[in-house]
Short mmCIF file of C-alpha atoms and ligand atoms in Angstrom, two decimals:
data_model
loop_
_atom_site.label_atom_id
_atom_site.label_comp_id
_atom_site.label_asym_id
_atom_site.label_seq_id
_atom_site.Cartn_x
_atom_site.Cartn_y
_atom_site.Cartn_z
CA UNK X 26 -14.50 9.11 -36.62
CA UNK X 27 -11.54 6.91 -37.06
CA UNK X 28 -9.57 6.45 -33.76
CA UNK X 29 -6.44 6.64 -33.05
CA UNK X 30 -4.77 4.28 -31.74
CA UNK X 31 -1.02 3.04 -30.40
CA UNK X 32 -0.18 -0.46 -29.18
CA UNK X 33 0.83 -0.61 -25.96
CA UNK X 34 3.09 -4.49 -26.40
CA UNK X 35 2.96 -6.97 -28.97
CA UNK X 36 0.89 -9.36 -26.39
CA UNK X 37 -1.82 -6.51 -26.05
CA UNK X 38 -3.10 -3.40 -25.24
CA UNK X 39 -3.51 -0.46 -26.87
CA UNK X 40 -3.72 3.27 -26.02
CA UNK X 41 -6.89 4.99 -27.37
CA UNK X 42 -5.37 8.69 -28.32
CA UNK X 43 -7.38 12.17 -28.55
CA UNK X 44 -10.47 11.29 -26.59
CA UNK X 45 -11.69 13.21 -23.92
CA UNK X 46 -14.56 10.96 -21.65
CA UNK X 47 -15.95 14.04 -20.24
CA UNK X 48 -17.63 14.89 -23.79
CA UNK X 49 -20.49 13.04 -24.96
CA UNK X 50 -19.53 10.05 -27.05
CA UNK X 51 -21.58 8.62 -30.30
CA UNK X 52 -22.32 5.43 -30.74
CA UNK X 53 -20.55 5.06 -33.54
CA UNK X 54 -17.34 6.11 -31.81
CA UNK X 55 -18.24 4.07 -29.11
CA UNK X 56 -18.54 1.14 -30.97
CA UNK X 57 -15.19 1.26 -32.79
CA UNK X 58 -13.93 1.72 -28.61
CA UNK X 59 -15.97 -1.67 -28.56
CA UNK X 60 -14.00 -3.28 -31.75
CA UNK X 61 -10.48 -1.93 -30.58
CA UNK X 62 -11.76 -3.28 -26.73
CA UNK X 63 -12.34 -6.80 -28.27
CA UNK X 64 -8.87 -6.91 -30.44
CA UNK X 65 -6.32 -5.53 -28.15
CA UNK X 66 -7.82 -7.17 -24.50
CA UNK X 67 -6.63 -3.76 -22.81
CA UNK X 68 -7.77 -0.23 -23.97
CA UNK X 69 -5.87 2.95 -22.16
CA UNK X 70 -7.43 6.54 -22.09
CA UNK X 71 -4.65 9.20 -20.61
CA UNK X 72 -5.50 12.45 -18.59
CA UNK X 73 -9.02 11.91 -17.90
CA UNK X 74 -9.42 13.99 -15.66
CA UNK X 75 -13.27 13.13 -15.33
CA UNK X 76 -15.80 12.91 -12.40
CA UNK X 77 -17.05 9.39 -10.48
CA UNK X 78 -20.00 9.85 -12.35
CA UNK X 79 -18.88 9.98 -15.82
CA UNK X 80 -16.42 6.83 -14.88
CA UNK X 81 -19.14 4.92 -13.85
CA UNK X 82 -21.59 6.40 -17.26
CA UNK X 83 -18.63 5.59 -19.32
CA UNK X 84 -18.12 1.86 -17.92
CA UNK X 85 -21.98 1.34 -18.00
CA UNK X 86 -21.48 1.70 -22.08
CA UNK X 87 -20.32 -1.62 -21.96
CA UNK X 88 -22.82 -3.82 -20.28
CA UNK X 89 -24.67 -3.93 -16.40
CA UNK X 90 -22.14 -2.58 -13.79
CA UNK X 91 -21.55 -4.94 -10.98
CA UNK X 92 -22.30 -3.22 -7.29
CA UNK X 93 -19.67 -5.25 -5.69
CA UNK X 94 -21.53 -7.50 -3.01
CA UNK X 95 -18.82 -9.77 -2.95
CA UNK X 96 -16.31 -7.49 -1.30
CA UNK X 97 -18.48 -4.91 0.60
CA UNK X 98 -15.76 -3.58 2.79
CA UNK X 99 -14.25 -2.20 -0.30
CA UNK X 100 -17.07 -0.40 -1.81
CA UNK X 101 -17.22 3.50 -2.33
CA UNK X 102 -19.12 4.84 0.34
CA UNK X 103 -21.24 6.83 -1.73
CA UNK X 104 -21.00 4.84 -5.25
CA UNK X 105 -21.19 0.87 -4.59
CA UNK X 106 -20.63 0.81 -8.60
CA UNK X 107 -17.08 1.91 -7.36
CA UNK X 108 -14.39 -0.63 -6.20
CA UNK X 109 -11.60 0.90 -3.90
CA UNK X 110 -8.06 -0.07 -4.18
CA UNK X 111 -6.15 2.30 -1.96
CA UNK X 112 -3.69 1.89 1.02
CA UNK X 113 -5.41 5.54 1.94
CA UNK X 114 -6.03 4.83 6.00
CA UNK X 115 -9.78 4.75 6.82
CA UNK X 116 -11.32 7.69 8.59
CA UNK X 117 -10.66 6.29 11.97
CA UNK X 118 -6.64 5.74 11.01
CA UNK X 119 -6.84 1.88 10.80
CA UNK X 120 -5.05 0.83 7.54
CA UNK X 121 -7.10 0.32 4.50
CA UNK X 122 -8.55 -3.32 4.28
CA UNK X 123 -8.12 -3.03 0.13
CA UNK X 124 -4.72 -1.89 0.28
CA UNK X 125 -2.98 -5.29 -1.08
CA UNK X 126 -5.95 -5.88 -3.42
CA UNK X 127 -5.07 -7.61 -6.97
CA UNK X 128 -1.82 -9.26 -5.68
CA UNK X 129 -1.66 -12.35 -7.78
CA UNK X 130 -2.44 -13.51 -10.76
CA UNK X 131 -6.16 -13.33 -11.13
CA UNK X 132 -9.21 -12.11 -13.46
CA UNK X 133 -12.06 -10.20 -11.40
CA UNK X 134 -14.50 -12.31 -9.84
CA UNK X 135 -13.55 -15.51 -10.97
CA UNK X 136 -14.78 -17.38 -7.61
CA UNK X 137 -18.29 -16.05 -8.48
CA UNK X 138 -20.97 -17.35 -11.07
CA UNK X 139 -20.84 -13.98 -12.91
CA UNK X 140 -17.07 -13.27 -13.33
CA UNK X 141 -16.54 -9.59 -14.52
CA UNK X 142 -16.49 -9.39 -18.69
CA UNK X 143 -14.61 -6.20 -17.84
CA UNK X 144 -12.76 -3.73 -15.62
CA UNK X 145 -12.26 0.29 -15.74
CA UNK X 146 -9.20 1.08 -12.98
CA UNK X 147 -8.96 4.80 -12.62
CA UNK X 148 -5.71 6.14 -11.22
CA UNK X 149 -6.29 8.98 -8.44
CA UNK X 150 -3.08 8.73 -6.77
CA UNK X 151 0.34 7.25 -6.93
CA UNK X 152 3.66 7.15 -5.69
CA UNK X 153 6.47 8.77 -6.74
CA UNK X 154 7.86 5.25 -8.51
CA UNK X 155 5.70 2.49 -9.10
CA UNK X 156 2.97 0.96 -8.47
CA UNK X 157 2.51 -1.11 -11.99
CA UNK X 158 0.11 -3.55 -12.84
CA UNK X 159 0.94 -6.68 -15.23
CA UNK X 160 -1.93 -8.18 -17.92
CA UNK X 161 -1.19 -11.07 -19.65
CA UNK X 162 -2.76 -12.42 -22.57
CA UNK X 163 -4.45 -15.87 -21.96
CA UNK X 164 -5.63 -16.40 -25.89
CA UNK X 165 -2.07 -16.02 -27.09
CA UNK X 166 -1.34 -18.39 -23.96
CA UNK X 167 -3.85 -20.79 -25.11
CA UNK X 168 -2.87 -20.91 -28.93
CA UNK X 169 0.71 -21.87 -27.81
CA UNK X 170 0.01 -24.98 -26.36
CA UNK X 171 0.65 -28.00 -27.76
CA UNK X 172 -2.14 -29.63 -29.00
CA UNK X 173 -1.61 -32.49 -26.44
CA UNK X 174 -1.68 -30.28 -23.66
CA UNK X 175 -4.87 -28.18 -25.28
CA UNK X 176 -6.69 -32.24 -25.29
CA UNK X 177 -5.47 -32.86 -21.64
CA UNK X 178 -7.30 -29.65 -20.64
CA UNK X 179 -10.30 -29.25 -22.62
CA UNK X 180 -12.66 -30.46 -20.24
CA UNK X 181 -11.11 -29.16 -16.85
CA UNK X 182 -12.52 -27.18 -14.45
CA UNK X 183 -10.66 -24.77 -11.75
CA UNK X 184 -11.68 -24.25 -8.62
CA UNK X 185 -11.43 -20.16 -7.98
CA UNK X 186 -11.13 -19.39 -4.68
CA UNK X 187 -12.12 -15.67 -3.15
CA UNK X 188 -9.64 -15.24 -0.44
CA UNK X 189 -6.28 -16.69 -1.76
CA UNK X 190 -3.17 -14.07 -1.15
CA UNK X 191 0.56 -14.57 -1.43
CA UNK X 192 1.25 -11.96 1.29
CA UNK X 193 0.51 -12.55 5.26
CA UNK X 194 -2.91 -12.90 5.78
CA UNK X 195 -2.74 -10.85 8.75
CA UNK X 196 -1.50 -7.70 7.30
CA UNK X 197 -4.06 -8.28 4.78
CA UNK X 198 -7.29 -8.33 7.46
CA UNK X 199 -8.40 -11.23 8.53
CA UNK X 200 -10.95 -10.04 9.21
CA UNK X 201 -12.33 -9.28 5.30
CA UNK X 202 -10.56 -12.24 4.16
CA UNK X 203 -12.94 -14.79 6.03
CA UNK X 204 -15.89 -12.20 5.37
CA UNK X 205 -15.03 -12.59 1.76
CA UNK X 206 -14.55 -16.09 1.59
CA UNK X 207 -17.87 -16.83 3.45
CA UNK X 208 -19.72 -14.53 0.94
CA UNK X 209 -17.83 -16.54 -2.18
CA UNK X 210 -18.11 -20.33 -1.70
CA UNK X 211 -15.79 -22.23 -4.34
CA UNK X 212 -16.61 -21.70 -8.09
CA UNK X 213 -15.29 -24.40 -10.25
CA UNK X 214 -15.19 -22.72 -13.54
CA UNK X 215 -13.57 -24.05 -17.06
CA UNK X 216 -9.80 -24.12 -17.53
CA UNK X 217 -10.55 -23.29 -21.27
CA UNK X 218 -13.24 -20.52 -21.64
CA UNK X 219 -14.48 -19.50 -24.94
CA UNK X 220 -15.36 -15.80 -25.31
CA UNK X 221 -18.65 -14.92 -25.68
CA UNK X 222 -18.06 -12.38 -28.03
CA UNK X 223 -15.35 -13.14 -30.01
CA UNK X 224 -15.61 -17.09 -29.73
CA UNK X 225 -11.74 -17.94 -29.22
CA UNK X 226 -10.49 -19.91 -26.75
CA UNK X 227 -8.48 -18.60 -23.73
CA UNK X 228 -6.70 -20.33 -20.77
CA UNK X 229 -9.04 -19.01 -17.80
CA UNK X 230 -7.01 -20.06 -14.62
CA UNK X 231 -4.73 -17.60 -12.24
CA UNK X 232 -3.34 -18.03 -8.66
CA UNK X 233 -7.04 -18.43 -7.04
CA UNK X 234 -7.17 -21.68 -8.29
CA UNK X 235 -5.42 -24.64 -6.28
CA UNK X 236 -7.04 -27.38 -7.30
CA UNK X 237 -9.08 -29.11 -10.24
CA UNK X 238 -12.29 -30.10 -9.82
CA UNK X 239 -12.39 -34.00 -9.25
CA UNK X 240 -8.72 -34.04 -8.23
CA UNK X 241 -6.44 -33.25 -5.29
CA UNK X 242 -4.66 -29.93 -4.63
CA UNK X 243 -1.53 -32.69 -4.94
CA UNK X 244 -2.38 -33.87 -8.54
CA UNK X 245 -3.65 -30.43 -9.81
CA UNK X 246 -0.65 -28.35 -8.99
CA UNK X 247 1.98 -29.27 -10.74
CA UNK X 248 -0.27 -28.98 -14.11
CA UNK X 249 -1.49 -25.50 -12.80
CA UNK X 250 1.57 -23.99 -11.98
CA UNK X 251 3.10 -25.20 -15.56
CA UNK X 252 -0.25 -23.30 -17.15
CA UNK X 253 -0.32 -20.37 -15.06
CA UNK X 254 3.86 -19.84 -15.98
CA UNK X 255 3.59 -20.65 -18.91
CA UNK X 256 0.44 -18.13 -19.54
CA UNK X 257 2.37 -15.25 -17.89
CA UNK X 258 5.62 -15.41 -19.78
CA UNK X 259 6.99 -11.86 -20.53
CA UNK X 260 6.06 -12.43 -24.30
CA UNK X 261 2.46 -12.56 -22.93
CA UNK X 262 2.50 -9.58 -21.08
CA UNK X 263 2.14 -5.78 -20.55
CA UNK X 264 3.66 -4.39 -17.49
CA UNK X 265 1.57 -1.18 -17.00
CA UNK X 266 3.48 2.13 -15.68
CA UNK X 267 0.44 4.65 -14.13
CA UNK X 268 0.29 8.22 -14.06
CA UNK X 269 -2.36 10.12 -12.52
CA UNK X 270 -6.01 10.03 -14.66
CA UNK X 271 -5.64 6.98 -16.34
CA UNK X 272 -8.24 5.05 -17.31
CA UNK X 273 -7.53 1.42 -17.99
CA UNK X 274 -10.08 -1.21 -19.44
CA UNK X 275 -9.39 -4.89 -19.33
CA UNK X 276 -11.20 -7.58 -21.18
CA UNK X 277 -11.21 -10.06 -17.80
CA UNK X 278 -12.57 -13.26 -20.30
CA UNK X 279 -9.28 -13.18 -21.96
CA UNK X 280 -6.85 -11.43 -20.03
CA UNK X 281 -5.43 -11.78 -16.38
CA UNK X 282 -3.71 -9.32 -14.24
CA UNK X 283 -1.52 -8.26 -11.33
CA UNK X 284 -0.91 -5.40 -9.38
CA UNK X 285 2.51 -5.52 -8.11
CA UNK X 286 3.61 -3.94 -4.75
CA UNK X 287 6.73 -2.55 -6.42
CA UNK X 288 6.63 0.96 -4.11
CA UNK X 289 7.43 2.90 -0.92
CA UNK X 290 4.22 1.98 1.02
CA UNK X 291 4.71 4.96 2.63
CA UNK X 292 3.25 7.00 -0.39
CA UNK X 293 -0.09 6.80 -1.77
CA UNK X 294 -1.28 4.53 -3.95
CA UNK X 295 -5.21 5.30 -4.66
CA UNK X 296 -7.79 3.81 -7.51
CA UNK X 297 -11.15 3.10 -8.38
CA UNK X 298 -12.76 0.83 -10.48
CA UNK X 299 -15.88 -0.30 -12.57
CA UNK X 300 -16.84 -3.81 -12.73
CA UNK X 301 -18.95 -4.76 -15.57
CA UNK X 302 -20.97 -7.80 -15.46
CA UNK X 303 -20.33 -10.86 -17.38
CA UNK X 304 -22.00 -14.01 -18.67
CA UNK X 305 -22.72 -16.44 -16.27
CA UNK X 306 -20.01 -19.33 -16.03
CA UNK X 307 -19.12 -21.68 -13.77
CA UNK X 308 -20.90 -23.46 -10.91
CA UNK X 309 -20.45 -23.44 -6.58
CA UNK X 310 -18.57 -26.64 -5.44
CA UNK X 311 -20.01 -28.06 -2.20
CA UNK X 312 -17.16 -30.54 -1.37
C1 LIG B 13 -7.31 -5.09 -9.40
O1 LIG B 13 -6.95 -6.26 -9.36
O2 LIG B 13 -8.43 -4.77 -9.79
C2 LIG B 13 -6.36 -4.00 -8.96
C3 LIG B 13 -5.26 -3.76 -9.92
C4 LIG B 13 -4.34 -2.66 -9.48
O3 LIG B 13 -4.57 -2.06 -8.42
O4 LIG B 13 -3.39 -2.39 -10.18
#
């Protein structure tokens, strides 16, 4: 079956058209999914209006699902496979710990040694306006670089830190945050990561990282913050507008992302994602 397919931006992305998740899927289908998953970085299924079990069957398709240890406040009660991002109050009325989850520039689990290959967000709520995420596309960033700047880099590494956020840690839970951060010790991991499947080379950086390994947070910034702009330039990105059942798979090698608090927190803002597994990269930085 040939799919079909529309392009969500000229960075990346692209909408897969006519499927329906809840119906059993061939191989072969699945595999062009796989091909069209590879090319565009982002892959968008509308009105899927599916179970948690057929999210998570569908996500396990493409590789070991990750049970998220690293952030075990935010877990599913019932499916650890299932990542909450909600500002839904818990059961006892105290505001949700995962409510401000995703706000920076990032790529899953970058502060561990087995960041996330991918990422299926499933929209269960949202507000009335809002509520978008950004992806850019960090191989197009890469192949725009001079080829000074691609020889300065080559053999950096980034330290990712777990429990970096541009908003008030206090609203955020302290609590989690130093849970989080004790679970995640720093993960220096390469500036320039080649793909494992596809074998280009992609900038692999994001606002968790603050410093270089070997150098000072003084030295490193100024070099990160001209990568990390430079990577997120609106020619690099997708600004994605929700509606309820989306399903929404990012390539995290290649790709990062931001969820932007651009809505009346007021109204609800609920999701749920997959995170599959990755190769292992990078290595835990004792000083
Ligand atoms: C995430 O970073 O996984 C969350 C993205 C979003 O909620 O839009």
């Amino acid at each position: 079956m040939a799919l079909k397919l529309r392009r969500l931006s000229n960075a990346l992305g692209a909408e897969i058209c006519d499927i329906d998740l809840a119906k059993p899927m061939s191989e072969s289908t699945f595999g062009e999914i796989h091909n069209a998953f590879l090319q565009y970085g982002i892959l968008l299924f509308r009105n899927q209006d599916i179970s948690r079990e057929q999210h998570i069957d569908f996500s396990r398709r493409f590789g070991e699902l990750d049970d998220h240890a690293s952030l075990p406040r935010d877990r599913h009660p019932d499916y650890p496979e299932l990542l909450l991002v909600t500002n839904r109050p818990n059961p006892d009325g105290t505001p949700s710990e995962s409510r401000y989850t995703g706000r920076s520039w990032h790529t899953d689990f970058s502060y561990t040694t087995q960041p996330a290959l991918g990422s299926l967000l499933r929209c269960w709520e949202l507000p009335e306006v809002g509520g978008d995420t950004l992806f850019a596309n960090m191989t197009m960033a890469y192949d725009t670089l001079s080829e000074g700047m691609k020889k300065l880099i080559a053999d950096l590494h980034g330290i990712h830190l777990s429990g970096t956020r541009k908003i008030n840690a206090a609203d955020a839970g302290e609590a989690r945050r130093n849970e989080v951060m004790k679970l995640n010790p720093p993960i220096a991991q390469p500036v320039v990561r080649v793909h494992p499947e596809t074998g280009r080379k992609a900038i692999y950086l994001g606002e968790k990282v603050k410093r270089f390994d070997g150098m000072t947070e003084e030295e490193s910034m100024p070099l990160i913050d001209y990568l990390n702009r430079h990577a997120t330039r609106p020619e690099f990105v997708y600004r994605h507008q929700w509606r309820k059942n989306d399903l929404l798979i990012w390539d995290n090698r290649c790709t990062l992302h931001q969820a932007l608090g651009d809505f009346d927190e007021t109204q609800l803002r609920h999701m749920e994602r997959t995170t599959v597994k990755g190769t292992p990269s990078g290595h835990i930085v004792t000083a």
